[in-house]
Coordinates of C-alpha atoms in Angstrom, one line a residue:
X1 CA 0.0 0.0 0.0
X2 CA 1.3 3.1 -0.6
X3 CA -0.3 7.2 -0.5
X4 CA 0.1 9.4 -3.1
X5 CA 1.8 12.6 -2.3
X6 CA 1.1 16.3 -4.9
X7 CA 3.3 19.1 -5.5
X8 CA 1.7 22.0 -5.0
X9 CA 2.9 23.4 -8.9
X10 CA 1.3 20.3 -10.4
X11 CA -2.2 19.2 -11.2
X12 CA -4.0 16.3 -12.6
X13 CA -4.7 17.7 -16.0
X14 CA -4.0 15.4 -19.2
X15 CA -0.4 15.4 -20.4
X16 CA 1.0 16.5 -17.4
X17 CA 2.9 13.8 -15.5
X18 CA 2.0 13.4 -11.9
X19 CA 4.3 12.8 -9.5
X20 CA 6.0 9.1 -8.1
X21 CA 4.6 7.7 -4.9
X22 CA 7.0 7.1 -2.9
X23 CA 7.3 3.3 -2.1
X24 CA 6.4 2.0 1.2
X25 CA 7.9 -1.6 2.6
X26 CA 5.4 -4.2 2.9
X27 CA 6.6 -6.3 6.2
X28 CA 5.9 -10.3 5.7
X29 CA 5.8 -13.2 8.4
X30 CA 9.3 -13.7 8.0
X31 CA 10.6 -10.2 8.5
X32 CA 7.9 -10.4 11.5
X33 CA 9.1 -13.2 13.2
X34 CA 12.4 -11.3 13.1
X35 CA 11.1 -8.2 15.0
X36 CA 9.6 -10.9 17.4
X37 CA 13.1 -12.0 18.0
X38 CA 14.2 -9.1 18.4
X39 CA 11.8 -8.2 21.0
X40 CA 12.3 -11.2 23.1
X41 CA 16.3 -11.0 22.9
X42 CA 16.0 -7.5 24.7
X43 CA 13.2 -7.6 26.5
X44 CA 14.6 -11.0 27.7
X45 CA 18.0 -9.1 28.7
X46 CA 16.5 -6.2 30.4
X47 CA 13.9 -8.2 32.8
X48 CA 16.6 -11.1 33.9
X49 CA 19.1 -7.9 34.4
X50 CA 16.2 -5.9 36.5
X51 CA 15.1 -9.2 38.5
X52 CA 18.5 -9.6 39.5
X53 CA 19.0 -6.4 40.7
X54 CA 15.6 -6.4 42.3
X55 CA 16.2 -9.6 44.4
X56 CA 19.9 -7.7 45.6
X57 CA 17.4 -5.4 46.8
X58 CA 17.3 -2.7 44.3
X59 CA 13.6 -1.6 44.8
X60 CA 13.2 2.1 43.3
X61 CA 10.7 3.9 45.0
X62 CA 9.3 5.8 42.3
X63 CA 8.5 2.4 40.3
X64 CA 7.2 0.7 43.7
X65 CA 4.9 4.0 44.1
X66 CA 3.8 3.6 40.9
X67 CA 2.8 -0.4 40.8
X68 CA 1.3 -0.3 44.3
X69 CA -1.2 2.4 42.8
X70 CA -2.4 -0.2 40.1
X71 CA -2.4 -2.5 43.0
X72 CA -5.0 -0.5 45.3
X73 CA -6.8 0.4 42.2
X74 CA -8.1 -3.5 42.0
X75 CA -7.6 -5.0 45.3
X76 CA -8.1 -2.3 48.3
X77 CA -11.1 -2.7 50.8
X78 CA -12.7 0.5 48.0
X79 CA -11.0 -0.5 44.7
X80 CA -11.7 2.1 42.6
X81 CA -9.6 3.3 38.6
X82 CA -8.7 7.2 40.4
X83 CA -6.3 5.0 42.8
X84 CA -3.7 5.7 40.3
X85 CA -3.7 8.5 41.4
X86 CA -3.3 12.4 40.1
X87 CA 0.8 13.3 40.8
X88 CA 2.4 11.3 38.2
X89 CA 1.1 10.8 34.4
X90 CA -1.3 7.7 35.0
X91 CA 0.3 5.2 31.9
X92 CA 2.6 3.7 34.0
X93 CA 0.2 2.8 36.3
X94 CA -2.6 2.0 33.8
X95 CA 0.2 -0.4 32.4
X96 CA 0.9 -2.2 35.5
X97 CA -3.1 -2.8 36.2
X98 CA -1.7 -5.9 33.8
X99 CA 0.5 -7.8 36.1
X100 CA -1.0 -6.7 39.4
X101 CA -4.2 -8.2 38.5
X102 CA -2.3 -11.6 39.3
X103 CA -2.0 -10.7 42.7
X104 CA -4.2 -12.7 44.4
X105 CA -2.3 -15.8 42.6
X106 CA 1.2 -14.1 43.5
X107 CA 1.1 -12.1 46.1
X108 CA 4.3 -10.4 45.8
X109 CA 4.0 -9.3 42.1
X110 CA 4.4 -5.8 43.4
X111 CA 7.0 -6.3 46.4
X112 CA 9.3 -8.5 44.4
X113 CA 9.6 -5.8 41.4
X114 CA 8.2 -7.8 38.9
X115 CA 5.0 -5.8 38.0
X116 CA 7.6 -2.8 37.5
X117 CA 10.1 -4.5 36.0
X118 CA 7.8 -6.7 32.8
X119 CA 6.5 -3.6 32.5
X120 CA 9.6 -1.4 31.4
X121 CA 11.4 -4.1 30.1
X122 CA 8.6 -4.8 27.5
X123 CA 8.6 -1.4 26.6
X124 CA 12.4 -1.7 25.8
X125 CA 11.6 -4.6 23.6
X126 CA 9.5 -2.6 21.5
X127 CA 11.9 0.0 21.1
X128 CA 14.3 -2.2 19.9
X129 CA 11.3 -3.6 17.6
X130 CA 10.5 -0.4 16.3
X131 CA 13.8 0.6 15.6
X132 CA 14.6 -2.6 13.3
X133 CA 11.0 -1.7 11.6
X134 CA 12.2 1.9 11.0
X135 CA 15.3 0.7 9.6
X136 CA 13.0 -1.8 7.0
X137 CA 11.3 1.0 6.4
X138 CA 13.9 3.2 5.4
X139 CA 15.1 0.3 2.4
X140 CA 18.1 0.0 5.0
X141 CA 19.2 -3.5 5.5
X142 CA 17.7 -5.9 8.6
X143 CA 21.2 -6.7 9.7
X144 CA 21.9 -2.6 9.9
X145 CA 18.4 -2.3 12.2
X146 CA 19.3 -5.5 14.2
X147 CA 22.8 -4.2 15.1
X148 CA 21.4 0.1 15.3
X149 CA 18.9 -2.0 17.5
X150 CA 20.9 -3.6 19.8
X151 CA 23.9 -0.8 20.2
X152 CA 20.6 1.7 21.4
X153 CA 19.6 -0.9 24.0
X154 CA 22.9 -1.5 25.2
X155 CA 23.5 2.1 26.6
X156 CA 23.6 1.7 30.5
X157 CA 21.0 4.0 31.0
X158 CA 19.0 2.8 28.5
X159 CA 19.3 -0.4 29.6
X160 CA 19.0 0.6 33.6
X161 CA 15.6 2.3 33.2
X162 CA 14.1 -0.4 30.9
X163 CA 14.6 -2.5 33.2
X164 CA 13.8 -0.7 37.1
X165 CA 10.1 0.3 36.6
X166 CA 10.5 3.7 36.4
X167 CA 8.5 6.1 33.6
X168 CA 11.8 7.1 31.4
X169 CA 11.5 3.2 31.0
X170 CA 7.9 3.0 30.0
X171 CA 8.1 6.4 27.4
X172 CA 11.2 5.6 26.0
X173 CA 9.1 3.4 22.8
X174 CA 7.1 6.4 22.6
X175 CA 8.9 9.3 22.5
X176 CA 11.7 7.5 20.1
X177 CA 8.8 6.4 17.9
X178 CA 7.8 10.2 17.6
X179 CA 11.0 11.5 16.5
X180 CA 11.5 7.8 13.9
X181 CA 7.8 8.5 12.4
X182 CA 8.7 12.2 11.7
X183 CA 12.0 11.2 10.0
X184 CA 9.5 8.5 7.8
X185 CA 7.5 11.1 7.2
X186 CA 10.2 13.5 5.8
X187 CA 12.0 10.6 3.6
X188 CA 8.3 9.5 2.5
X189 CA 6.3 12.3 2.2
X190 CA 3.4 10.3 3.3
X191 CA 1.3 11.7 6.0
X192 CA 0.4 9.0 8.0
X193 CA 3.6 9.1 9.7
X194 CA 2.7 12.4 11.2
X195 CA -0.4 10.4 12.4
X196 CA 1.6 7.6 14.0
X197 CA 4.1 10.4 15.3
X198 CA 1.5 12.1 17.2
X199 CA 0.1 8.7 18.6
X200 CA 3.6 8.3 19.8
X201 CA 3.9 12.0 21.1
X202 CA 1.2 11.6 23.1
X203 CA 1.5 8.2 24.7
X204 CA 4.8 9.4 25.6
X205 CA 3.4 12.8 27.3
X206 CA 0.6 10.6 29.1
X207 CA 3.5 8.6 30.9
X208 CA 5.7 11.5 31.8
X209 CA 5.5 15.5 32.0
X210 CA 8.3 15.9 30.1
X211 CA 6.6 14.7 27.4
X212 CA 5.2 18.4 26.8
X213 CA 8.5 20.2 25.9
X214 CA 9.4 17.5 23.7
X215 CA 6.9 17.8 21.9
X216 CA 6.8 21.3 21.4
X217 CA 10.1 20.9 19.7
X218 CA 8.6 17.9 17.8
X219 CA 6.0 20.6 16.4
X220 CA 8.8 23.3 15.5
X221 CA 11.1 20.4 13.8
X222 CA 7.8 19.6 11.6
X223 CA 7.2 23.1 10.9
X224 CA 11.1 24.1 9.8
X225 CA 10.6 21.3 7.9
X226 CA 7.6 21.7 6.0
X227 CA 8.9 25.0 5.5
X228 CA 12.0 25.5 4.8
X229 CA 13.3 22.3 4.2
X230 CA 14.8 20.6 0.8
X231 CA 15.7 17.4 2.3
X232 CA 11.7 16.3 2.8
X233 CA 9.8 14.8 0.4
X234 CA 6.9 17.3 -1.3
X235 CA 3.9 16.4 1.2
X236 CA 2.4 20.1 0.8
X237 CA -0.2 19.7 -2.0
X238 CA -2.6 23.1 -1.1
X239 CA 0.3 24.9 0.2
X240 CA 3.1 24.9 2.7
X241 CA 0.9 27.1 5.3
X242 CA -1.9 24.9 5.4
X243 CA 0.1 21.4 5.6
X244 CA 1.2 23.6 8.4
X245 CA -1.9 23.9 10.2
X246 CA -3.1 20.5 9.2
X247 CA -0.2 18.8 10.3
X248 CA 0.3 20.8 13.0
X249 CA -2.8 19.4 14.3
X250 CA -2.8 16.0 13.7
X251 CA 0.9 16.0 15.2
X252 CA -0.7 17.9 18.5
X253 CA -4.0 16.9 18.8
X254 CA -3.7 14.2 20.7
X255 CA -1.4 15.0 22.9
X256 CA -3.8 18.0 23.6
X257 CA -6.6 15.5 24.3
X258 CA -4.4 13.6 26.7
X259 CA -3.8 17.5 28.6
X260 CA -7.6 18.2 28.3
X261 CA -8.4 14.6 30.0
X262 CA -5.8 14.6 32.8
X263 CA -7.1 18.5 33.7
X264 CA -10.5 17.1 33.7
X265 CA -9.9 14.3 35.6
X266 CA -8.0 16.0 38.6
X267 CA -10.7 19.1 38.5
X268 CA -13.7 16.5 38.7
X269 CA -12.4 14.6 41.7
X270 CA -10.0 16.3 43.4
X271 CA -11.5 19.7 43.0
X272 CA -8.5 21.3 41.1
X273 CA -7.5 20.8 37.5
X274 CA -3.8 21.7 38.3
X275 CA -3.6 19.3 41.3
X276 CA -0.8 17.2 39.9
X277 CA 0.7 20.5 39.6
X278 CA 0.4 22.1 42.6
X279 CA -0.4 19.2 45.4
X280 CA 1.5 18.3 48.2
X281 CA 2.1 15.4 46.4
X282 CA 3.5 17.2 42.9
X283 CA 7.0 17.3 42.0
X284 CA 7.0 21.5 43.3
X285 CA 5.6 20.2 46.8
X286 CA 7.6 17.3 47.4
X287 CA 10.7 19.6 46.6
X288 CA 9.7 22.4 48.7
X289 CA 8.7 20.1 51.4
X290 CA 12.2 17.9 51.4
X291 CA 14.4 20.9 50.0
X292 CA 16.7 20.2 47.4
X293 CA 19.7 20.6 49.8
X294 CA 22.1 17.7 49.3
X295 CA 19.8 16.1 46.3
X296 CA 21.9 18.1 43.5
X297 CA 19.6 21.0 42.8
X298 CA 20.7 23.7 45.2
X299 CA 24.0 24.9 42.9
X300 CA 21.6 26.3 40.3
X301 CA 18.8 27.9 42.0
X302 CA 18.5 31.6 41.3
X303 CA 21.5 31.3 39.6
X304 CA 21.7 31.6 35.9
X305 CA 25.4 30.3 35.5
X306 CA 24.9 27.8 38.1
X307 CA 22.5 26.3 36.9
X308 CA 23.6 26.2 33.3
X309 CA 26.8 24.4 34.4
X310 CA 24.7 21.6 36.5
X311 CA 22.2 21.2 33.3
X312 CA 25.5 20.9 30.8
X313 CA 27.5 18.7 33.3
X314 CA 24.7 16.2 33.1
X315 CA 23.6 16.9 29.3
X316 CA 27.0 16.2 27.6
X317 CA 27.2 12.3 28.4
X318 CA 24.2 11.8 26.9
X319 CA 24.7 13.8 23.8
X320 CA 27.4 12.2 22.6
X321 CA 25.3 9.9 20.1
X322 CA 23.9 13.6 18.9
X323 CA 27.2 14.9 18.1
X324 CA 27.9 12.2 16.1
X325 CA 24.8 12.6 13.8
X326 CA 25.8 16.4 13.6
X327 CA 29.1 15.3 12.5
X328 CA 27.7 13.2 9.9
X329 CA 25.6 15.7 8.6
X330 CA 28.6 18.4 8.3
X331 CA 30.8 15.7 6.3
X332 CA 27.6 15.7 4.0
X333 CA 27.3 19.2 3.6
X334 CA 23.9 18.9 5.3
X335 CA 24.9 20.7 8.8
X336 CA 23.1 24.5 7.3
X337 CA 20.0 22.2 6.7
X338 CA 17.0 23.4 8.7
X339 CA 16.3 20.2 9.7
X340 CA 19.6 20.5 11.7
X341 CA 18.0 23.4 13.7
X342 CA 15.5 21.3 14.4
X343 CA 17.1 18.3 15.5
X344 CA 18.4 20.9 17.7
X345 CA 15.9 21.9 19.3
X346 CA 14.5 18.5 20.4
X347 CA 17.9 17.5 22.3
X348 CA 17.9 20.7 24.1
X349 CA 14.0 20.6 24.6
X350 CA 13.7 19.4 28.1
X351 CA 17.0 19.6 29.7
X352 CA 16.9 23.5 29.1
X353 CA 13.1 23.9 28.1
X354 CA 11.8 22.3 30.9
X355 CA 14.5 20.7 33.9
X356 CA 17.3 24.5 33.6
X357 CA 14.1 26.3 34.7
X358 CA 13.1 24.2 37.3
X359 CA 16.6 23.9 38.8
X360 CA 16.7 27.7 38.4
X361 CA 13.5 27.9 40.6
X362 CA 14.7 25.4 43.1
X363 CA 11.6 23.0 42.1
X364 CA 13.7 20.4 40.9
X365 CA 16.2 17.4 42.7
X366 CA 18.0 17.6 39.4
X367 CA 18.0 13.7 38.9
X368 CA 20.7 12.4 36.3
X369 CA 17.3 10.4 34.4
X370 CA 16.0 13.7 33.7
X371 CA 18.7 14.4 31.3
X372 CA 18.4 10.9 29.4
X373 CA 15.8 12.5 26.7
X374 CA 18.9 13.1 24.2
X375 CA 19.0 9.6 23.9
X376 CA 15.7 9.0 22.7
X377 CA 16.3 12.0 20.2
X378 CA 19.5 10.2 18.7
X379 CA 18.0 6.8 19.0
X380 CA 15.0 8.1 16.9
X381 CA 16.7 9.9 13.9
X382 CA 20.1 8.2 13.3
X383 CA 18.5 5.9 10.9
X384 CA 17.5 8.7 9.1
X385 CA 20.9 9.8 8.7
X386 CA 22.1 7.0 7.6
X387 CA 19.2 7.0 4.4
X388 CA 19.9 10.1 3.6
X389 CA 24.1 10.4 3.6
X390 CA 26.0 10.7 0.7
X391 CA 28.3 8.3 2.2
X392 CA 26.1 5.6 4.2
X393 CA 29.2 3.7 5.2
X394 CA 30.9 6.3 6.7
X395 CA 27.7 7.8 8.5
X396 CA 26.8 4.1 9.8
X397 CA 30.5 4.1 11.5
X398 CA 30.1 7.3 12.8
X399 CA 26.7 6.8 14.6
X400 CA 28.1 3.6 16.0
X401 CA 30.8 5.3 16.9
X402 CA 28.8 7.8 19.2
X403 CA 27.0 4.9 20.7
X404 CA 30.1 2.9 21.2
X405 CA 31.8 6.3 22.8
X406 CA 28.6 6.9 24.7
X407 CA 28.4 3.9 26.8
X408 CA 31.1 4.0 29.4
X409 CA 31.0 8.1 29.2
X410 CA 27.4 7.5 30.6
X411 CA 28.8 4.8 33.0
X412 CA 31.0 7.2 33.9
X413 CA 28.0 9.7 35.1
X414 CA 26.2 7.1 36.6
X415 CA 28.8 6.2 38.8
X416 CA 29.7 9.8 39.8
X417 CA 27.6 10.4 43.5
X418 CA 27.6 14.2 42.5
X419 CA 26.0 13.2 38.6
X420 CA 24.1 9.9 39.5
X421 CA 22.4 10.6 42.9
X422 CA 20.4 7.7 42.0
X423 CA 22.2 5.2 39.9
X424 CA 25.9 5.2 41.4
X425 CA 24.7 3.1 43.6
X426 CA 23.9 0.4 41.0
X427 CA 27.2 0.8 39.3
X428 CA 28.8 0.3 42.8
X429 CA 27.1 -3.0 43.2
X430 CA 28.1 -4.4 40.3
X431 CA 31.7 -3.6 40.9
X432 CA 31.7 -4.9 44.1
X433 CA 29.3 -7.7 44.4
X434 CA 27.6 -5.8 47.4
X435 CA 24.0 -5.6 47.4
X436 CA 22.1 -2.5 47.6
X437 CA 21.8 -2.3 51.3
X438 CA 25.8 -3.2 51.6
X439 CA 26.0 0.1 49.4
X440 CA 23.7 2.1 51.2
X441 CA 20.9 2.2 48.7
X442 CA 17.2 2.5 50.8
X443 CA 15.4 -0.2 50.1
X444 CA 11.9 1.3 51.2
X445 CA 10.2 -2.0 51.6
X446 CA 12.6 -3.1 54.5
X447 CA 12.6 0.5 56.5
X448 CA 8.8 -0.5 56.4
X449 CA 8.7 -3.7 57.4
X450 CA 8.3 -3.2 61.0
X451 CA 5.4 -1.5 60.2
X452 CA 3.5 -3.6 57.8
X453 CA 4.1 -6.7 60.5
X454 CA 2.8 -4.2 63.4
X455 CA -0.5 -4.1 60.7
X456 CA -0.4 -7.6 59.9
X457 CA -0.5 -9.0 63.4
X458 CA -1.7 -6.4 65.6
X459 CA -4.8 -4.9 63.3
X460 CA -5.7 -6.9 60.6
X461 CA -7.2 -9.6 62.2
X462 CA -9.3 -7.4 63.8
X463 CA -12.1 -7.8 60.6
X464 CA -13.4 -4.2 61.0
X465 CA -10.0 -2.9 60.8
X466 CA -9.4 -0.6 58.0
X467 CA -6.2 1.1 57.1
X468 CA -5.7 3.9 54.9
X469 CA -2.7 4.2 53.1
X470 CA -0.3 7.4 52.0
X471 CA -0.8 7.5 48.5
X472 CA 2.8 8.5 48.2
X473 CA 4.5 5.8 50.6
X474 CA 1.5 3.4 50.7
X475 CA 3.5 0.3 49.3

């Protein structure tokens, strides 16, 4: 199947020639079977790697937080959907509704780390997926997508958050697939990818905040495009200002819809539409209320320069596969491209569109996975770059390279207490062979032990006992 694309300065009239339709890559079992493969090898990897570090006692409390809110939402005395609660985007949780349904057949599915863990683990499956599909897509070879494939999953923090339950692990298929399905779009012309790409956008804005600066950038690389560029296929056929606006819409709209619905949502029930926002229980009041003091955010507040050096510090590791696609791109002759401005724009998007202002504020811990979202950018277009060089060998070795030269800089930041308040931990471990309490991670579950067997023995059995929970530390 394939959709027709106009230019603008031609028309259907006898004797003149319309334009070729671009070709689109039919996928068949076999190719199929291969992205099933696929799929299983990593999402195989990523779940034995996060079980194993869940049973050393690497518990994240975020992802616990998360899961026990699809827990309560089907099994507390008042089970009831809004138990996902209205902090966090609710697709994490509305994922994990999955595997914590099989509580009452495995009572730990929560407290073990396996409802958090399948569920980012199978979302890093189907990035890897999708990024062989793209590279079908493309006309590049299978063996080029399994290897680009693989290489993208192996970057430790890649790898680390699709496997630890945490929400960078669940968007990451989502927000790579929106920058992938605008690059098909340019190389094809056909719209449908700006469909898919705002499917994508806003699957990936549903499961994390961030979600909204990206795709504000996503929107201004589709506009410069449609624009300006001379790399994109003619998809314009009543004029570049209104593919503009229709585009435009279809890239936003639901993404929009998903904003609309989550204001509604906390307005209707908890009497606020800007509750996440606002709450004790928001990112602003849980900073204000613990201080950022000692958590990495305090060297940037109400400080301009300050807070620019924290936001680089932590940006650079991860935009290192980037640089590498800018260099590839100057070798072409491409780098004054417009599309280069906006490939710019979405690696700067959220670490200085969104996390510099809230460091700057002092409404922010500054938390090394906040900075990953260059990744998904790189992850997303390299193929492109690769279908559109002059020289496709040399741009392949040079996007490898900038994964290859990635990988232990961002094991490097991970393992830095200052850069990875979180993850140096995990890097310790593995070095060592110590588990997580041996390296002075808090596992949450066993500071709260005491309590749950105080509950457990000393109130439950009453049987009109009832217990309500913190929807923050209720695990």
């Amino acid at each position: 199947m394939s959709e027709s694309t106009i230019s603008p300065n031609k028309s259907h009239s006898a004797g003149v020639r319309r334009p070729r339709v671009p070709r689109t890559v039919k996928i068949g079992h076999r190719p199929m079977l291969g992205l099933l493969v696929l799929f299983l090898l990593v999402f195989g990897a990523q779940f034995a790697f996060g079980m194993w570090m869940n049973s050393r006692g690497f518990l994240w409390h975020d992802a616990l937080s998360r899961a026990s809110s699809a827990l309560f939402s089907l099994y507390s005395v008042d089970p009831r959907l809004v138990a996902v609660g209205f902090v966090w985007m609710p697709l994490p949780s509305l994922l994990e509704l999955i595997p914590t349904a099989f509580y009452p057949l495995w009572p730990n599915v929560v407290t073990s780390g396996f409802a958090s863990t399948v569920t980012t683990a199978m979302a890093g499956g189907a990035t890897a997926a999708l990024l062989l599909a793209v590279a079908r897509r493309l006309g590049l070879s299978s063996r080029l997508g399994w290897a680009y494939a693989l290489i993208v999953s192996a970057n430790p923090m890649l790898f680390l958050y699709a496997s630890n339950g945490l929400s960078e692990g669940v968007a990451a298929p989502f927000l790579t697939g929106a920058v992938c399905f605008l690059t098909l779009f340019w190389r094809t012309g056909l719209r449908r990818y700006v469909t898919a790409s705002g499917l994508a956008l806003a699957l990936g804005f549903a499961s994390l905040y961030e979600g909204a600066p990206y795709g504000a950038a996503l929107f201004a690389a589709l506009v410069l495009g449609l624009l300006w560029s001379s790399e994109s296929k003619e998809s314009a056929p009543q004029g570049r200002l209104r593919a503009v606006e229709g585009l435009g819409i279809i890239l936003l709209l639901p993404s929009f819809y998903v904003a609309a619905l989550w204001m509604g949502v906390n307005g209707v029930i908890m009497g606020d539409p800007l509750y996440f926002h606002h709450s004790p229980y928001s990112n602003y009041g849980q900073t204000v209320a613990m201080g950022s003091a000692g958590l990495g955010g305090e060297e940037g507040t109400g400080k301009p320069l300050g807070t620019l050096q924290y936001v680089v510090e932590r940006s650079v590791p991860f935009l290192i596969p980037a640089g590498f696609l800018l260099l590839v791109r100057a070798l072409d002759g491409r780098l004054w491209k417009v599309n280069t401005l906006g490939l710019v724009l979405l690696l700067v998007s959220v670490p200085f569109g969104l996390i510099a202002p809230l460091l700057y504020l002092g409404a922010s811990f500054g938390w090394l996975r906040l900075f990953i979202y260059p990744l998904f950018v790189a992850a997303g277009w390299g193929l492109y770059e690769v279908a559109s060089s002059k020289h496709p060998r040399w741009a392949v070795g040079l996007i490898f390279a900038g994964w290859i030269v990635a990988a232990p800089v961002s094991l490097w930041a991970m393992s830095e207490p200052e850069l990875g308040q979180e993850e140096h931990y995990v890097v310790q471990s593995l070095l060592t062979g110590q588990s997580a309490q041996q390296v002075g991670f808090e596992n949450r579950l066993e500071v709260s032990a005491p309590v749950a067997h105080h509950l457990k023995v000393d109130v439950m059995p009453d049987s009109q006992a009832v217990v309500a929970t913190d929807a923050f530390h209720g695990w």
